[in-house]
Short mmCIF file of C-alpha atoms in Angstrom, two decimals:
data_model
loop_
_atom_site.label_atom_id
_atom_site.label_comp_id
_atom_site.label_asym_id
_atom_site.label_seq_id
_atom_site.Cartn_x
_atom_site.Cartn_y
_atom_site.Cartn_z
CA PHE U 1 5.38 -9.47 -12.92
CA ILE U 2 3.38 -9.04 -9.71
CA SER U 3 4.27 -7.05 -6.70
CA VAL U 4 2.43 -7.21 -3.43
CA ARG U 5 3.33 -5.04 -0.53
CA MET U 6 1.96 -5.29 3.05
CA LEU U 7 2.11 -1.79 4.71
CA SER U 8 1.98 -1.46 8.48
CA LEU U 9 1.03 1.99 9.81
CA PRO U 10 2.08 3.64 13.01
CA GLU U 11 -0.65 3.74 15.69
CA ASP U 12 -1.43 7.50 15.05
CA ARG U 13 -2.03 6.84 11.08
CA ARG U 14 -4.22 3.63 11.23
CA THR U 15 -7.35 5.38 10.74
CA ASP U 16 -5.99 6.82 7.55
CA ALA U 17 -5.62 3.36 6.00
CA GLY U 18 -8.66 3.79 3.62
CA ALA U 19 -7.54 7.08 2.27
CA LEU U 20 -3.99 5.99 1.92
CA ALA U 21 -5.04 2.77 0.10
CA GLN U 22 -7.19 4.88 -2.29
CA ALA U 23 -4.29 7.37 -3.06
CA LEU U 24 -1.89 4.29 -3.71
CA GLN U 25 -4.46 2.78 -6.05
CA GLU U 26 -4.95 6.01 -7.90
CA THR U 27 -1.32 6.89 -8.33
CA GLY U 28 -0.28 3.35 -8.84
CA SER U 29 -2.74 2.91 -11.70
CA ALA U 30 -1.18 5.79 -13.41
CA LEU U 31 2.41 4.60 -13.15
CA PRO U 32 4.30 3.92 -16.38
CA ARG U 33 3.52 0.23 -17.63
CA ALA U 34 1.34 -0.66 -14.89
CA ILE U 35 -1.21 -3.32 -16.15
CA SER U 36 -3.26 -3.37 -12.85
CA CYS U 37 -3.13 -1.83 -9.44
CA TRP U 38 -5.38 -2.15 -6.43
CA ALA U 39 -4.83 -1.29 -2.69
CA ARG U 40 -7.21 -2.02 0.21
CA PRO U 41 -6.99 -1.95 4.02
CA ALA U 42 -6.53 -5.27 5.34
CA LEU U 43 -9.63 -6.80 6.81
CA PRO U 44 -9.70 -7.41 10.54
CA PRO U 45 -8.60 -9.31 12.32
CA LEU U 46 -5.10 -8.45 11.07
CA ASN U 47 -2.97 -11.46 10.64
CA PHE U 48 0.85 -11.84 11.18
CA ASN U 49 2.60 -9.52 8.84
CA ALA U 50 -0.56 -8.71 6.91
CA GLY U 51 -0.04 -5.09 7.66
CA HIS U 52 -2.91 -2.53 7.56
CA ILE U 53 -2.91 -1.96 3.75
CA VAL U 54 -2.39 -4.67 0.98
CA TRP U 55 -1.16 -3.20 -2.28
CA ARG U 56 -1.01 -5.38 -5.38
CA MET U 57 0.35 -4.16 -8.76
CA GLN U 58 1.00 -6.04 -12.08
CA PHE U 59 3.46 -5.30 -14.74
CA ALA U 60 4.56 -7.09 -17.97
CA THR U 61 8.11 -7.57 -16.65
CA GLN U 62 10.24 -7.25 -13.50
CA GLN U 63 12.04 -4.41 -15.37
CA ASP U 64 8.76 -2.43 -15.82
CA ALA U 65 8.17 -2.72 -12.09
CA LEU U 66 11.57 -1.46 -11.27
CA GLY U 67 11.26 1.39 -13.72
CA ALA U 68 7.97 2.46 -12.22
CA ALA U 69 9.59 2.87 -8.77
CA HIS U 70 12.09 5.27 -10.32
CA SER U 71 9.29 7.40 -11.97
CA PRO U 72 8.57 10.94 -10.88
CA GLN U 73 4.99 9.83 -9.99
CA TRP U 74 6.42 7.18 -7.53
CA GLN U 75 9.00 9.52 -6.04
CA THR U 76 6.58 12.31 -5.43
CA HIS U 77 3.44 10.43 -4.34
CA ILE U 78 4.19 6.89 -3.30
CA ALA U 79 7.66 7.10 -1.73
CA PRO U 80 6.41 9.50 1.01
CA VAL U 81 3.59 7.09 1.77
CA LEU U 82 5.98 4.10 2.03
CA ARG U 83 8.43 6.20 4.25
CA SER U 84 5.52 6.96 6.58
CA CYS U 85 4.93 3.31 7.32
CA SER U 86 6.18 1.57 10.40
CA GLU U 87 6.91 -1.52 8.24
CA VAL U 88 6.76 -2.46 4.54
CA ASN U 89 6.86 -6.09 3.57
CA GLY U 90 6.67 -7.23 -0.03
CA VAL U 91 7.30 -9.73 -2.70
CA GLY U 92 7.82 -9.67 -6.44
CA TYR U 93 6.92 -12.74 -8.59
CA TYR U 94 5.71 -14.11 -11.83
CA SER U 95 2.42 -15.88 -11.83
CA THR U 96 3.25 -19.43 -12.80
CA ARG U 97 1.27 -22.45 -11.50
CA LYS U 98 -2.32 -21.22 -11.63
CA GLY U 99 -5.90 -22.28 -12.46
CA LEU U 100 -9.18 -20.58 -13.13
CA ARG U 101 -12.81 -21.36 -12.96
CA ALA U 102 -15.52 -19.27 -14.70
CA GLY U 103 -16.98 -16.46 -12.61
CA GLY U 104 -16.67 -12.81 -11.92
CA ALA U 105 -14.80 -10.87 -9.29
CA GLY U 106 -14.44 -12.52 -5.91
CA ILE U 107 -12.76 -12.31 -2.67
CA TRP U 108 -8.99 -12.28 -3.11
CA ARG U 109 -6.56 -13.52 -0.37
CA ALA U 110 -2.97 -14.48 -0.43
CA LEU U 111 -0.69 -16.44 1.88
CA VAL U 112 2.91 -15.21 1.65
CA PHE U 113 5.28 -17.48 3.37
CA ARG U 114 8.85 -18.68 3.56
CA VAL U 115 10.33 -22.05 3.33
CA MET U 116 13.55 -22.18 5.20
CA PRO U 117 16.55 -22.21 2.79
CA HIS U 118 17.92 -25.45 4.37
CA GLY U 119 14.56 -27.10 4.01
CA PHE U 120 14.06 -30.45 2.46
CA PRO U 121 13.30 -30.28 -1.23
CA ASP U 122 10.79 -33.43 -1.12
CA ARG U 123 8.87 -31.78 1.75
CA VAL U 124 8.66 -28.51 -0.21
CA ARG U 125 7.25 -30.34 -3.33
CA ASP U 126 4.73 -32.15 -1.15
CA LEU U 127 3.62 -28.80 0.31
CA GLU U 128 3.25 -27.28 -3.03
CA ALA U 129 1.31 -30.18 -4.39
CA ALA U 130 -1.11 -30.15 -1.32
CA LEU U 131 -1.74 -26.35 -1.84
CA LEU U 132 -2.49 -26.87 -5.62
CA MET U 133 -5.05 -29.67 -4.57
CA MET U 134 -7.01 -27.26 -2.48
CA PRO U 135 -9.31 -25.92 -5.37
CA LYS U 136 -10.25 -29.63 -6.11
CA TYR U 137 -11.85 -29.87 -2.64
CA ILE U 138 -12.79 -26.23 -1.92
CA ARG U 139 -15.11 -25.56 -4.91
CA THR U 140 -15.53 -21.77 -3.92
CA ILE U 141 -11.86 -21.14 -4.89
CA ARG U 142 -12.47 -19.76 -8.37
CA SER U 143 -8.82 -18.90 -9.30
CA TRP U 144 -5.48 -19.67 -7.72
CA ALA U 145 -1.78 -19.44 -8.24
CA LEU U 146 1.21 -20.85 -6.45
CA ASN U 147 4.20 -18.82 -7.14
CA SER U 148 7.98 -18.68 -6.21
CA VAL U 149 9.08 -15.20 -5.05
CA ALA U 150 11.67 -13.61 -7.26
CA THR U 151 12.08 -10.61 -5.03
CA SER U 152 11.43 -10.01 -1.15
CA HIS U 153 11.85 -7.01 0.93
CA GLY U 154 11.24 -6.27 4.66
CA ALA U 155 11.58 -8.30 7.86
CA THR U 156 11.19 -11.84 6.27
CA PRO U 157 12.68 -13.30 3.03
CA TYR U 158 9.62 -14.90 1.80
CA SER U 159 9.80 -17.74 -0.80
CA HIS U 160 6.20 -18.37 -1.95
CA VAL U 161 2.95 -16.70 -2.62
CA TRP U 162 -0.30 -18.68 -2.48
CA GLU U 163 -3.14 -16.64 -4.06
CA GLN U 164 -6.71 -17.38 -4.13
CA GLU U 165 -9.97 -15.94 -5.19
CA PHE U 166 -13.24 -16.98 -3.69
CA ASP U 167 -16.87 -16.78 -4.82
#
């Protein structure tokens, strides 16, 4: 189960993005049942709802992710950081439709988006199929996953996450 949060900082805290990201990564990595954790300042130019910090964590199950949020480490070190943000948007999902080519670590990016609930199912399937075709034509995409969102919090009820890692 993967959790991605986009944290927006108030104007007076934006210069702290690097230190806050490092603190989230260190504390998040030590959370109970965390498989992986990384947090980084978003690269400029900031995009719509990207926030100033992107924080990605992986757990074996959604229950493990929920349990981590109730741990003493979370309550002591992470909750105050989240409360100090001007906005926190996030999604939780299982990585399902995915692919991988050989290679080492690359540049990760994600598109988190919403398909309107009253949307047309055939158009949604067409969009998903088109996204999954991108790695065939963009050879620098070394890994990818298109996922349906299980949980969403923040200003927008997101429905999908399209992750890519590039050379």
